[in-house]
Short mmCIF file of C-alpha atoms in Angstrom, two decimals:
data_model
loop_
_atom_site.label_atom_id
_atom_site.label_comp_id
_atom_site.label_asym_id
_atom_site.label_seq_id
_atom_site.Cartn_x
_atom_site.Cartn_y
_atom_site.Cartn_z
CA MET A 1 -151.47 -2.67 -9.92
CA GLY A 2 -155.24 -2.79 -10.40
CA LEU A 3 -156.88 -3.21 -13.78
CA ARG A 4 -157.81 0.48 -13.94
CA GLN A 5 -154.27 1.62 -13.08
CA ALA A 6 -152.83 -0.90 -15.52
CA PHE A 7 -155.12 0.38 -18.24
CA LEU A 8 -154.51 4.06 -17.57
CA TRP A 9 -150.77 3.46 -17.23
CA ARG A 10 -150.62 2.78 -20.94
CA PHE A 11 -152.02 6.21 -21.70
CA ASN A 12 -151.03 9.73 -20.78
CA HIS A 13 -154.59 11.03 -20.68
CA PRO A 14 -157.92 9.44 -19.75
CA ARG A 15 -159.32 10.54 -23.14
CA GLN A 16 -156.80 8.27 -24.84
CA ALA A 17 -157.94 5.43 -22.63
CA LYS A 18 -161.57 6.24 -23.47
CA ALA A 19 -160.82 6.30 -27.20
CA CYS A 20 -159.01 2.98 -26.94
CA GLY A 21 -161.93 1.52 -25.00
CA LEU A 22 -164.32 2.59 -27.75
CA MET A 23 -162.06 1.07 -30.41
CA MET A 24 -161.97 -2.20 -28.46
CA SER A 25 -165.75 -2.06 -28.17
CA LEU A 26 -166.11 -1.57 -31.93
CA MET A 27 -163.65 -4.38 -32.71
CA ALA A 28 -165.41 -6.69 -30.29
CA SER A 29 -168.80 -5.91 -31.79
CA LEU A 30 -167.51 -6.55 -35.32
CA ILE A 31 -165.95 -9.86 -34.32
CA PHE A 32 -168.97 -10.94 -32.35
CA SER A 33 -171.45 -9.85 -35.00
CA HIS A 34 -169.78 -12.33 -37.34
CA GLN A 35 -170.03 -15.07 -34.71
CA SER A 36 -173.70 -14.24 -34.12
CA ALA A 37 -174.55 -14.56 -37.78
CA PHE A 38 -172.94 -17.98 -37.69
CA ALA A 39 -174.89 -18.96 -34.57
CA VAL A 40 -178.20 -18.12 -36.23
CA GLU A 41 -177.35 -20.36 -39.15
CA SER A 42 -176.43 -23.24 -36.82
CA GLY A 43 -179.59 -22.68 -34.71
CA GLY A 44 -180.53 -25.05 -31.88
CA HIS A 45 -180.95 -22.48 -29.05
CA ASN A 46 -184.17 -21.13 -27.60
CA SER A 47 -184.84 -17.39 -27.79
CA SER A 48 -183.89 -16.58 -24.21
CA GLU A 49 -180.58 -18.42 -24.34
CA ARG A 50 -179.88 -16.85 -27.68
CA GLY A 51 -180.63 -13.35 -26.34
CA LYS A 52 -178.34 -13.94 -23.37
CA ARG A 53 -175.51 -15.21 -25.54
CA LEU A 54 -175.87 -12.35 -28.02
CA TYR A 55 -176.01 -9.81 -25.18
CA GLU A 56 -172.86 -11.24 -23.67
CA GLU A 57 -171.14 -11.10 -27.02
CA SER A 58 -172.28 -7.67 -28.15
CA CYS A 59 -173.38 -5.57 -25.15
CA LEU A 60 -171.69 -6.84 -21.99
CA PHE A 61 -168.45 -5.06 -22.78
CA CYS A 62 -170.08 -1.70 -21.97
CA HIS A 63 -173.36 -2.51 -20.18
CA GLY A 64 -172.03 -5.19 -17.83
CA GLU A 65 -172.96 -8.76 -17.10
CA VAL A 66 -176.21 -7.97 -15.30
CA GLY A 67 -177.04 -4.76 -17.16
CA GLN A 68 -175.78 -2.29 -14.55
CA GLY A 69 -173.82 -0.23 -17.07
CA ASP A 70 -170.58 -1.41 -15.50
CA GLY A 71 -168.85 -3.46 -18.17
CA PRO A 72 -165.08 -3.30 -18.69
CA ASP A 73 -165.37 -0.41 -21.12
CA ALA A 74 -167.44 1.58 -18.63
CA PHE A 75 -164.68 0.90 -16.12
CA SER A 76 -162.12 2.40 -18.46
CA LEU A 77 -164.13 5.65 -18.68
CA GLY A 78 -163.35 6.39 -15.05
CA ALA A 79 -165.88 6.87 -12.28
CA TYR A 80 -166.67 10.51 -13.03
CA SER A 81 -166.97 10.57 -16.80
CA ALA A 82 -170.38 11.05 -18.33
CA PRO A 83 -172.40 9.96 -20.14
CA ARG A 84 -171.95 6.39 -19.00
CA PRO A 85 -173.33 3.23 -20.61
CA ARG A 86 -177.02 2.74 -19.85
CA ALA A 87 -177.78 0.82 -16.67
CA PHE A 88 -180.66 -1.36 -17.83
CA THR A 89 -181.46 -2.32 -14.25
CA GLY A 90 -182.69 1.21 -13.50
CA GLY A 91 -185.36 0.97 -16.19
CA GLU A 92 -184.70 4.56 -17.25
CA TYR A 93 -184.08 5.34 -20.91
CA LYS A 94 -183.26 8.59 -22.67
CA PHE A 95 -184.26 7.57 -26.17
CA ARG A 96 -187.94 6.79 -26.34
CA SER A 97 -191.06 7.54 -28.32
CA THR A 98 -193.06 7.33 -25.08
CA PRO A 99 -194.00 10.06 -22.56
CA SER A 100 -191.59 11.04 -19.78
CA GLY A 101 -191.48 8.39 -17.07
CA GLU A 102 -192.61 5.55 -19.31
CA PRO A 103 -190.34 2.78 -20.59
CA PRO A 104 -189.42 2.71 -24.27
CA THR A 105 -191.26 0.50 -26.74
CA ASP A 106 -189.52 -2.59 -28.08
CA TYR A 107 -189.08 -0.77 -31.36
CA ASP A 108 -187.37 2.16 -29.59
CA LEU A 109 -184.77 -0.24 -28.16
CA PHE A 110 -184.41 -1.95 -31.53
CA GLU A 111 -183.93 1.41 -33.25
CA THR A 112 -181.27 2.61 -30.79
CA MET A 113 -179.39 -0.66 -31.21
CA THR A 114 -179.68 -0.50 -34.98
CA ASN A 115 -178.64 3.14 -35.38
CA GLY A 116 -176.19 3.37 -32.49
CA ILE A 117 -175.48 6.62 -30.67
CA PRO A 118 -173.14 8.94 -32.59
CA GLY A 119 -169.85 9.26 -30.76
CA PHE A 120 -170.79 6.83 -28.02
CA MET A 121 -172.32 3.53 -29.11
CA PRO A 122 -171.64 1.70 -32.35
CA SER A 123 -174.46 0.67 -34.66
CA PHE A 124 -175.36 -3.00 -34.41
CA ARG A 125 -176.95 -2.99 -37.84
CA GLY A 126 -174.44 -5.71 -38.71
CA LEU A 127 -176.33 -8.19 -36.54
CA PRO A 128 -179.19 -10.05 -38.21
CA GLU A 129 -182.55 -8.47 -37.41
CA GLU A 130 -183.75 -11.47 -35.39
CA ASP A 131 -180.61 -11.28 -33.26
CA ARG A 132 -181.29 -7.63 -32.47
CA TRP A 133 -184.85 -8.50 -31.44
CA ALA A 134 -183.51 -11.32 -29.24
CA ILE A 135 -181.23 -8.79 -27.52
CA VAL A 136 -184.18 -6.41 -27.03
CA THR A 137 -186.08 -9.18 -25.27
CA TYR A 138 -183.08 -10.00 -23.11
CA ILE A 139 -182.37 -6.36 -22.16
CA LYS A 140 -185.98 -5.92 -20.98
CA GLN A 141 -185.65 -8.63 -18.34
CA PHE A 142 -183.13 -6.50 -16.40
CA SER A 143 -185.89 -4.18 -15.13
CA THR A 144 -189.43 -4.82 -13.89
CA ILE A 145 -190.59 -1.53 -15.43
CA PHE A 146 -191.49 -3.33 -18.66
CA GLN A 147 -193.93 -5.57 -16.77
CA GLU A 148 -195.36 -2.63 -14.82
CA ILE A 149 -196.03 -0.18 -17.65
CA ALA A 150 -196.58 -0.67 -21.35
CA GLY A 151 -195.02 2.39 -22.96
CA THR A 152 -197.38 4.06 -25.42
CA PRO A 153 -195.78 6.21 -28.13
CA VAL A 154 -196.72 9.88 -28.26
CA VAL A 155 -198.60 10.87 -31.39
CA LEU A 156 -196.71 13.31 -33.57
CA PRO A 157 -198.82 15.99 -35.27
CA PRO A 158 -199.04 15.77 -39.06
CA GLY A 159 -195.70 16.67 -40.58
CA PRO A 160 -192.90 17.43 -41.00
CA LEU A 161 -193.81 20.82 -42.41
CA PRO A 162 -191.78 22.44 -45.20
CA ALA A 163 -188.78 24.39 -43.92
CA THR A 164 -189.96 27.75 -45.23
CA THR A 165 -188.47 31.02 -44.00
CA ALA A 166 -191.66 31.73 -42.06
CA SER A 167 -191.46 28.33 -40.39
CA ILE A 168 -187.83 28.83 -39.39
CA ILE A 169 -188.61 32.29 -37.99
CA ARG A 170 -191.48 30.82 -35.95
CA GLY A 171 -189.10 28.10 -34.75
CA HIS A 172 -186.62 30.77 -33.68
CA GLU A 173 -189.36 32.51 -31.66
CA LEU A 174 -190.26 29.20 -30.02
CA TYR A 175 -186.62 28.58 -29.13
CA ALA A 176 -186.73 31.80 -27.09
CA LEU A 177 -190.27 31.29 -25.71
CA LEU A 178 -189.53 27.77 -24.52
CA ASP A 179 -186.34 28.81 -22.72
CA CYS A 180 -184.16 26.49 -24.79
CA ALA A 181 -181.32 29.00 -24.37
CA LYS A 182 -181.03 28.26 -20.64
CA CYS A 183 -179.30 24.98 -21.52
CA HIS A 184 -178.31 25.28 -25.17
CA GLY A 185 -177.31 28.96 -25.10
CA PRO A 186 -178.62 32.05 -26.93
CA GLU A 187 -178.94 31.37 -30.64
CA ALA A 188 -178.13 27.76 -29.77
CA MET A 189 -174.50 28.68 -29.20
CA MET A 190 -173.56 26.29 -26.44
CA PRO A 191 -173.18 26.17 -23.54
CA GLY A 192 -176.14 27.85 -21.83
CA GLY A 193 -176.21 29.57 -18.48
CA LEU A 194 -177.27 26.50 -16.53
CA TYR A 195 -174.30 24.53 -17.83
CA GLU A 196 -171.95 27.36 -16.85
CA GLN A 197 -173.44 27.28 -13.35
CA GLY A 198 -172.78 23.53 -13.13
CA GLU A 199 -176.49 22.75 -12.93
CA LEU A 200 -176.78 20.31 -15.83
CA ARG A 201 -176.30 16.86 -14.39
CA ASP A 202 -177.38 13.34 -15.14
CA ARG A 203 -179.03 10.94 -12.70
CA ARG A 204 -175.65 10.15 -11.16
CA GLU A 205 -175.07 13.87 -10.52
CA LEU A 206 -172.31 13.89 -13.14
CA ASP A 207 -171.91 17.03 -15.28
CA ILE A 208 -173.24 16.59 -18.79
CA LEU A 209 -173.04 18.81 -21.84
CA PRO A 210 -176.15 20.02 -23.64
CA ARG A 211 -176.25 18.90 -27.28
CA ASP A 212 -174.41 21.08 -29.77
CA LEU A 213 -177.36 22.09 -31.91
CA HIS A 214 -175.10 23.22 -34.77
CA ASN A 215 -173.93 19.67 -35.40
CA LEU A 216 -176.94 17.75 -36.66
CA PRO A 217 -175.19 14.39 -37.23
CA SER A 218 -174.13 14.35 -33.56
CA PHE A 219 -177.75 14.25 -32.33
CA LYS A 220 -177.83 11.11 -30.23
CA ASN A 221 -181.45 10.21 -30.81
CA GLY A 222 -181.24 10.61 -34.58
CA HIS A 223 -181.20 13.70 -36.78
CA GLN A 224 -184.22 13.20 -39.02
CA PRO A 225 -187.12 15.63 -38.39
CA ARG A 226 -189.21 12.95 -36.67
CA ASP A 227 -186.26 11.95 -34.45
CA ILE A 228 -185.75 15.55 -33.30
CA ALA A 229 -189.48 16.06 -32.74
CA LYS A 230 -189.55 12.85 -30.67
CA SER A 231 -186.67 14.01 -28.45
CA ILE A 232 -188.33 17.37 -27.78
CA LEU A 233 -191.79 15.95 -27.09
CA THR A 234 -190.74 13.04 -24.88
CA GLY A 235 -187.69 14.53 -23.18
CA LEU A 236 -184.56 12.57 -22.34
CA ASP A 237 -185.25 10.86 -19.01
CA GLY A 238 -182.30 10.86 -16.64
CA THR A 239 -181.16 14.28 -17.89
CA PRO A 240 -182.51 17.82 -17.33
CA MET A 241 -184.05 17.71 -20.86
CA ALA A 242 -187.76 17.69 -20.05
CA SER A 243 -190.76 16.75 -22.17
CA TYR A 244 -192.23 19.69 -24.09
CA GLN A 245 -195.38 17.82 -25.05
CA GLU A 246 -197.60 19.78 -22.65
CA ALA A 247 -195.93 23.10 -23.45
CA LEU A 248 -196.52 22.61 -27.19
CA SER A 249 -200.05 21.27 -26.81
CA PRO A 250 -201.85 24.60 -27.55
CA HIS A 251 -200.35 24.56 -31.07
CA PRO A 252 -199.05 21.03 -31.76
CA GLU A 253 -197.79 21.97 -35.24
CA ASP A 254 -195.24 24.28 -33.58
CA ILE A 255 -193.01 21.25 -33.02
CA TRP A 256 -192.24 21.18 -36.76
CA HIS A 257 -191.36 24.90 -36.81
CA LEU A 258 -188.96 24.32 -33.91
CA VAL A 259 -187.49 21.31 -35.72
CA ASN A 260 -187.07 23.36 -38.90
CA TYR A 261 -185.23 26.08 -36.95
CA LEU A 262 -182.91 23.57 -35.26
CA MET A 263 -182.16 21.83 -38.55
CA SER A 264 -181.38 25.20 -40.17
CA LEU A 265 -178.56 25.76 -37.68
CA SER A 266 -176.34 23.00 -39.10
CA PRO A 267 -174.41 23.52 -42.31
CA GLN A 268 -176.19 21.78 -45.19
CA MET B 1 -257.34 -12.31 11.30
CA ALA B 2 -258.33 -8.73 10.64
CA ASN B 3 -256.90 -7.72 14.04
CA ASN B 4 -253.62 -9.38 13.31
CA TYR B 5 -252.72 -6.96 10.58
CA PRO B 6 -251.89 -3.97 12.88
CA ILE B 7 -249.86 -6.31 15.09
CA VAL B 8 -247.81 -7.40 12.12
CA GLN B 9 -247.36 -3.75 11.19
CA GLN B 10 -246.28 -2.92 14.72
CA THR B 11 -243.86 -5.83 14.77
CA ARG B 12 -242.34 -4.72 11.50
CA ARG B 13 -242.10 -1.14 12.79
CA THR B 14 -240.48 -2.33 16.01
CA PHE B 15 -238.03 -4.47 14.07
CA PHE B 16 -237.18 -1.48 11.86
CA LEU B 17 -236.67 0.81 14.86
CA ARG B 18 -234.56 -1.81 16.66
CA THR B 19 -232.46 -2.22 13.53
CA LEU B 20 -231.97 1.52 13.37
CA ALA B 21 -231.01 1.60 17.05
CA ILE B 22 -228.49 -1.22 16.65
CA ALA B 23 -227.03 0.47 13.58
CA GLY B 24 -226.76 3.69 15.56
CA ILE B 25 -224.95 1.95 18.41
CA LEU B 26 -222.61 0.26 15.95
CA SER B 27 -221.84 3.53 14.23
CA LEU B 28 -221.21 5.17 17.60
CA ALA B 29 -218.88 2.33 18.50
CA GLN B 30 -217.16 2.80 15.17
CA ALA B 31 -216.94 6.51 15.80
CA GLY B 32 -215.38 5.64 19.15
CA ASN B 33 -212.83 3.46 17.38
CA ILE B 34 -211.98 6.27 14.97
CA GLN B 35 -211.42 8.56 17.92
CA ALA B 36 -209.26 5.93 19.64
CA GLY B 37 -207.32 5.42 16.40
CA THR B 38 -206.34 9.06 16.09
CA LEU B 39 -202.66 9.64 16.61
CA GLN B 40 -201.53 13.12 17.52
CA GLY B 41 -197.97 14.22 17.97
CA LYS B 42 -195.37 16.91 17.77
CA ILE B 43 -191.81 16.83 16.46
CA ILE B 44 -189.28 19.05 18.22
CA TYR B 45 -185.60 19.83 17.88
CA HIS B 46 -183.31 21.62 20.35
CA GLY B 47 -179.96 21.20 18.55
CA PRO B 48 -177.96 23.84 16.71
CA LEU B 49 -179.47 25.24 13.53
CA PRO B 50 -177.42 25.07 10.31
CA ASP B 51 -176.83 28.43 8.62
CA LYS B 52 -179.46 29.58 6.19
CA GLU B 53 -178.28 29.65 2.61
CA GLU B 54 -178.94 32.72 0.51
CA ILE B 55 -178.98 32.03 -3.20
CA VAL B 56 -178.69 34.85 -5.73
CA VAL B 57 -181.36 34.36 -8.41
CA LYS B 58 -179.80 35.16 -11.76
CA LYS B 59 -182.78 34.65 -14.06
CA ASP B 60 -186.51 35.34 -13.77
CA SER B 61 -185.86 37.39 -10.63
CA GLU B 62 -188.97 39.51 -11.24
CA THR B 63 -191.00 36.36 -10.45
CA CYS B 64 -188.60 34.41 -8.25
CA GLY B 65 -187.14 37.36 -6.27
CA LYS B 66 -183.56 38.58 -6.36
CA THR B 67 -182.46 36.16 -3.69
CA ARG B 68 -183.81 32.93 -2.25
CA GLU B 69 -183.27 31.94 1.36
CA VAL B 70 -183.03 28.20 1.95
CA GLU B 71 -183.56 27.00 5.52
CA PRO B 72 -182.19 23.50 6.13
CA ILE B 73 -184.48 23.23 9.19
CA ILE B 74 -187.66 25.29 9.53
CA LEU B 75 -188.22 25.62 13.25
CA ALA B 76 -191.14 27.26 15.06
CA GLN B 77 -190.72 29.30 18.24
CA ASN B 78 -191.97 26.32 20.23
CA LYS B 79 -189.10 24.25 18.70
CA GLY B 80 -191.57 22.36 16.49
CA VAL B 81 -190.09 21.13 13.21
CA GLN B 82 -192.01 21.82 10.01
CA ASP B 83 -192.06 19.45 7.02
CA VAL B 84 -191.34 16.16 8.76
CA ILE B 85 -192.91 13.20 6.95
CA VAL B 86 -194.66 10.98 9.50
CA SER B 87 -195.76 7.50 8.49
CA VAL B 88 -196.71 4.14 9.93
CA GLU B 89 -194.64 1.11 8.94
CA MET B 90 -197.04 -1.34 7.32
CA GLU B 91 -195.45 -4.19 5.45
CA GLY B 92 -197.34 -5.90 2.69
CA GLN B 93 -200.32 -3.53 2.53
CA ASP B 94 -200.53 -2.86 -1.14
CA SER B 95 -204.17 -1.83 -1.29
CA PRO B 96 -204.71 1.71 -0.09
CA ALA B 97 -207.72 2.06 2.20
CA LYS B 98 -208.67 5.59 1.25
CA ASP B 99 -207.36 9.06 0.72
CA SER B 100 -205.53 10.44 3.76
CA GLY B 101 -206.47 14.00 2.89
CA GLN B 102 -202.97 15.18 2.02
CA PRO B 103 -202.55 17.32 -1.09
CA LYS B 104 -201.44 15.52 -4.24
CA THR B 105 -200.97 18.64 -6.27
CA ILE B 106 -197.61 20.24 -6.89
CA VAL B 107 -198.09 23.90 -7.72
CA ASN B 108 -195.27 26.06 -9.06
CA LYS B 109 -195.93 29.51 -7.57
CA GLY B 110 -193.42 32.29 -6.93
CA CYS B 111 -190.74 29.80 -8.01
CA ARG B 112 -191.63 27.57 -5.08
CA PHE B 113 -193.26 24.19 -4.94
CA LEU B 114 -196.53 24.24 -3.04
CA THR B 115 -196.58 21.81 -1.28
CA ARG B 116 -192.79 21.53 -0.93
CA VAL B 117 -192.88 18.42 1.26
CA GLY B 118 -195.87 16.14 0.84
CA THR B 119 -197.18 12.62 1.04
CA ALA B 120 -199.54 10.67 -1.17
CA THR B 121 -201.08 7.25 -1.50
CA VAL B 122 -200.57 4.76 -4.31
CA LYS B 123 -203.27 4.96 -7.00
CA GLN B 124 -203.87 8.63 -6.36
CA THR B 125 -203.26 11.10 -9.14
CA LEU B 126 -200.49 13.65 -8.94
CA THR B 127 -201.34 16.95 -10.59
CA ILE B 128 -198.60 19.42 -11.50
CA GLN B 129 -199.56 23.05 -12.15
CA ASN B 130 -197.76 26.28 -12.94
CA LEU B 131 -199.32 29.49 -11.63
CA ASP B 132 -196.27 31.63 -12.45
CA PRO B 133 -196.03 33.92 -15.48
CA ILE B 134 -192.81 32.13 -16.50
CA LEU B 135 -191.89 28.67 -17.75
CA HIS B 136 -191.06 25.93 -15.26
CA ASN B 137 -190.15 22.31 -15.63
CA THR B 138 -191.12 19.90 -12.88
CA HIS B 139 -188.81 16.93 -12.63
CA VAL B 140 -190.08 14.23 -10.27
CA ARG B 141 -187.73 11.30 -9.70
CA THR B 142 -187.96 8.04 -7.80
CA SER B 143 -184.78 6.60 -6.32
CA THR B 144 -183.93 4.98 -9.66
CA ARG B 145 -185.74 6.72 -12.51
CA ALA B 146 -187.74 9.68 -13.75
CA PHE B 147 -191.39 9.60 -12.74
CA ILE B 148 -192.05 12.63 -14.94
CA ASN B 149 -190.04 15.55 -16.27
CA VAL B 150 -192.30 18.03 -17.98
CA VAL B 151 -192.16 21.67 -19.07
CA LEU B 152 -195.18 23.74 -18.10
CA LEU B 153 -196.20 26.94 -19.85
CA PRO B 154 -196.98 30.03 -17.76
CA GLU B 155 -200.23 29.55 -15.86
CA ALA B 156 -200.65 26.01 -17.19
CA MET B 157 -203.50 24.12 -15.59
CA GLY B 158 -201.38 21.09 -15.37
CA VAL B 159 -200.34 17.59 -16.10
CA LYS B 160 -201.79 14.57 -14.31
CA LYS B 161 -200.20 11.21 -13.69
CA ALA B 162 -201.23 8.30 -11.48
CA LEU B 163 -198.92 7.30 -8.64
CA ARG B 164 -198.28 3.60 -9.08
CA LYS B 165 -195.53 2.62 -6.68
CA PRO B 166 -194.67 3.50 -3.10
CA GLY B 167 -191.39 5.19 -2.30
CA PRO B 168 -189.68 8.56 -1.87
CA MET B 169 -189.46 10.98 -4.78
CA THR B 170 -187.57 14.22 -5.25
CA VAL B 171 -189.04 17.22 -7.05
CA LYS B 172 -186.85 19.72 -8.88
CA CYS B 173 -187.08 22.46 -11.45
CA ASN B 174 -184.00 22.27 -13.66
CA LYS B 175 -184.66 25.79 -14.95
CA HIS B 176 -184.58 27.15 -11.38
CA PRO B 177 -182.22 24.83 -9.46
CA PHE B 178 -183.04 26.39 -6.07
CA MET B 179 -186.54 24.89 -6.32
CA LYS B 180 -186.50 21.55 -4.52
CA GLY B 181 -189.19 19.43 -2.94
CA PHE B 182 -190.03 15.96 -1.72
CA ILE B 183 -193.02 13.71 -2.01
CA HIS B 184 -193.28 10.28 -0.41
CA VAL B 185 -195.80 7.80 -1.77
CA PHE B 186 -197.16 5.13 0.57
CA SER B 187 -199.15 1.97 -0.08
CA HIS B 188 -201.48 2.81 2.85
CA PRO B 189 -203.23 5.98 4.00
CA TYR B 190 -201.44 6.39 7.35
CA HIS B 191 -199.07 9.24 6.65
CA THR B 192 -198.88 13.01 6.98
CA VAL B 193 -196.51 15.98 7.20
CA THR B 194 -195.92 18.20 10.23
CA ASP B 195 -197.35 21.73 10.07
CA SER B 196 -195.54 25.00 10.81
CA THR B 197 -195.67 24.27 14.57
CA GLY B 198 -194.35 20.70 14.22
CA HIS B 199 -197.72 19.07 14.95
CA PHE B 200 -199.19 16.13 13.09
CA MET B 201 -202.32 13.99 13.22
CA ILE B 202 -203.06 10.63 11.61
CA LEU B 203 -206.70 9.55 11.60
CA ASN B 204 -208.37 6.13 11.56
CA LEU B 205 -205.28 4.22 12.59
CA PRO B 206 -206.14 0.64 13.66
CA GLU B 207 -205.72 -0.10 17.35
CA GLY B 208 -202.57 -1.92 18.37
CA THR B 209 -198.84 -1.36 18.39
CA HIS B 210 -197.32 0.48 15.44
CA THR B 211 -193.86 1.57 14.41
CA LEU B 212 -193.80 5.19 13.31
CA SER B 213 -191.19 6.63 10.97
CA PHE B 214 -190.18 10.28 10.90
CA TRP B 215 -188.15 11.67 8.00
CA HIS B 216 -186.69 15.14 7.62
CA GLU B 217 -184.53 16.28 4.72
CA THR B 218 -181.76 17.57 7.02
CA LEU B 219 -182.30 15.75 10.31
CA GLY B 220 -182.65 12.27 8.82
CA THR B 221 -184.87 9.42 9.99
CA LEU B 222 -186.21 8.37 13.39
CA GLN B 223 -188.46 5.50 14.43
CA GLN B 224 -190.69 5.12 17.46
CA THR B 225 -193.17 2.50 18.62
CA VAL B 226 -196.60 3.60 19.78
CA THR B 227 -199.61 1.69 21.10
CA LEU B 228 -203.16 2.78 20.31
CA PRO B 229 -205.56 3.79 21.66
CA GLN B 230 -203.83 6.60 23.49
CA LYS B 231 -205.39 8.31 26.49
CA ASP B 232 -207.64 11.22 25.57
CA GLY B 233 -205.66 14.33 24.74
CA THR B 234 -202.33 12.51 24.62
CA ILE B 235 -199.85 14.13 22.27
CA LEU B 236 -196.81 12.09 21.38
CA THR B 237 -193.64 14.16 21.49
CA ILE B 238 -190.67 13.12 19.38
CA GLU B 239 -187.34 14.92 19.60
CA PHE B 240 -184.82 14.78 16.78
CA PRO B 241 -181.26 14.60 18.13
CA ALA B 242 -178.69 17.05 16.79
CA PRO B 243 -177.01 15.64 13.67
#
């Protein structure tokens, strides 16, 4: 009996296996975060060795030994479940402040690690800040993209703007004008037509769900106005979610109206 | 001494004329080399043709049409294959010589990519435009990551981005999934795409023996060795075997 069969044998449904995998990941991260704090106090390692050790303690379980997104927890998801843990070797990142096609900034990586991804990746806020930076440095060495391009953050227009009725109405108009409904559904009631047609896929050609826009806390890249604006302007590389920076360039302030509309959809 | 002056003038004039003549001969010789370095060819296919696919367009059909016919192989009456990427294998040439003349602009028009299959050279700029009255997104991917994925407003003049690395890239519009294209970036200028009759021409190719690569989205890849210069009027004929 292989490891996968042995793991799945314990559960009646792959979702149970996935939930267990996530629990194990959380437990491991809690245990290892304590060990890491201890290691910092004891000192005596250079930054690279420290980053490697911290990565192996905190990230390897999902992202794999050499950053291919193939750790034991990824294995337990099954080959056709998406989204999968990030493969750092590909150099492609969804959550960035940089234009489509550019790598994230160091701070983007630090922020994702600190905040986690709701429903998918735990927050590593429990690790000391210097440990999180050491992991950022270590993660970057998995792909040459960071040596090739220095990601430059997009500049957000002044804002956010107050969520007035007029602003929300303008945001609603933009939702229609920018064809958001094709993926997220009319009135943001998921799923949209492209999902129904099986056309929304990630870079591995696995089906992925568009974000439920009525559940603000589930937004993977953060749910503050600036987080939402960043996701819309930069796009989520590796998914069909494109950058709307060019489309919003005639009236840059429109991004805040769109954000106000999206935020108005979730119960307060 | 006064008589010497015209002689000096004449000598200088003669030297100038001789220099011009030598330069002329050299440029003619160079022109001869360019002619000798021109590679002409034709790609043909005699195998069975896969069925055309007819896709029903559910949205934006007033711009995109009610249906879209997708031909896995576009074949001319003379059996020439359109949209084959032809390139010369050149290892370790990272510095592009100069523009090969191929288009580097992807235009969204009538819910099609123009050019659908193209080549480009590293360091050139790729421009993406939308001439349709509807929204498009153009999603260009390398084999491992997004090169750019950007939404373009109706009749948007475009987004520009420099091509940095060689390699094949796919082009898609996620809003209109039947829109697909290919662009291959090379680190040298010796590449082109076959026209509607299957013909191709690569200019200024250095003399010697070269390995040519031929890639087609349905028929796959072929390689062939060729030695330049060819005899005048020679047209290399390559036949893709049936898959």
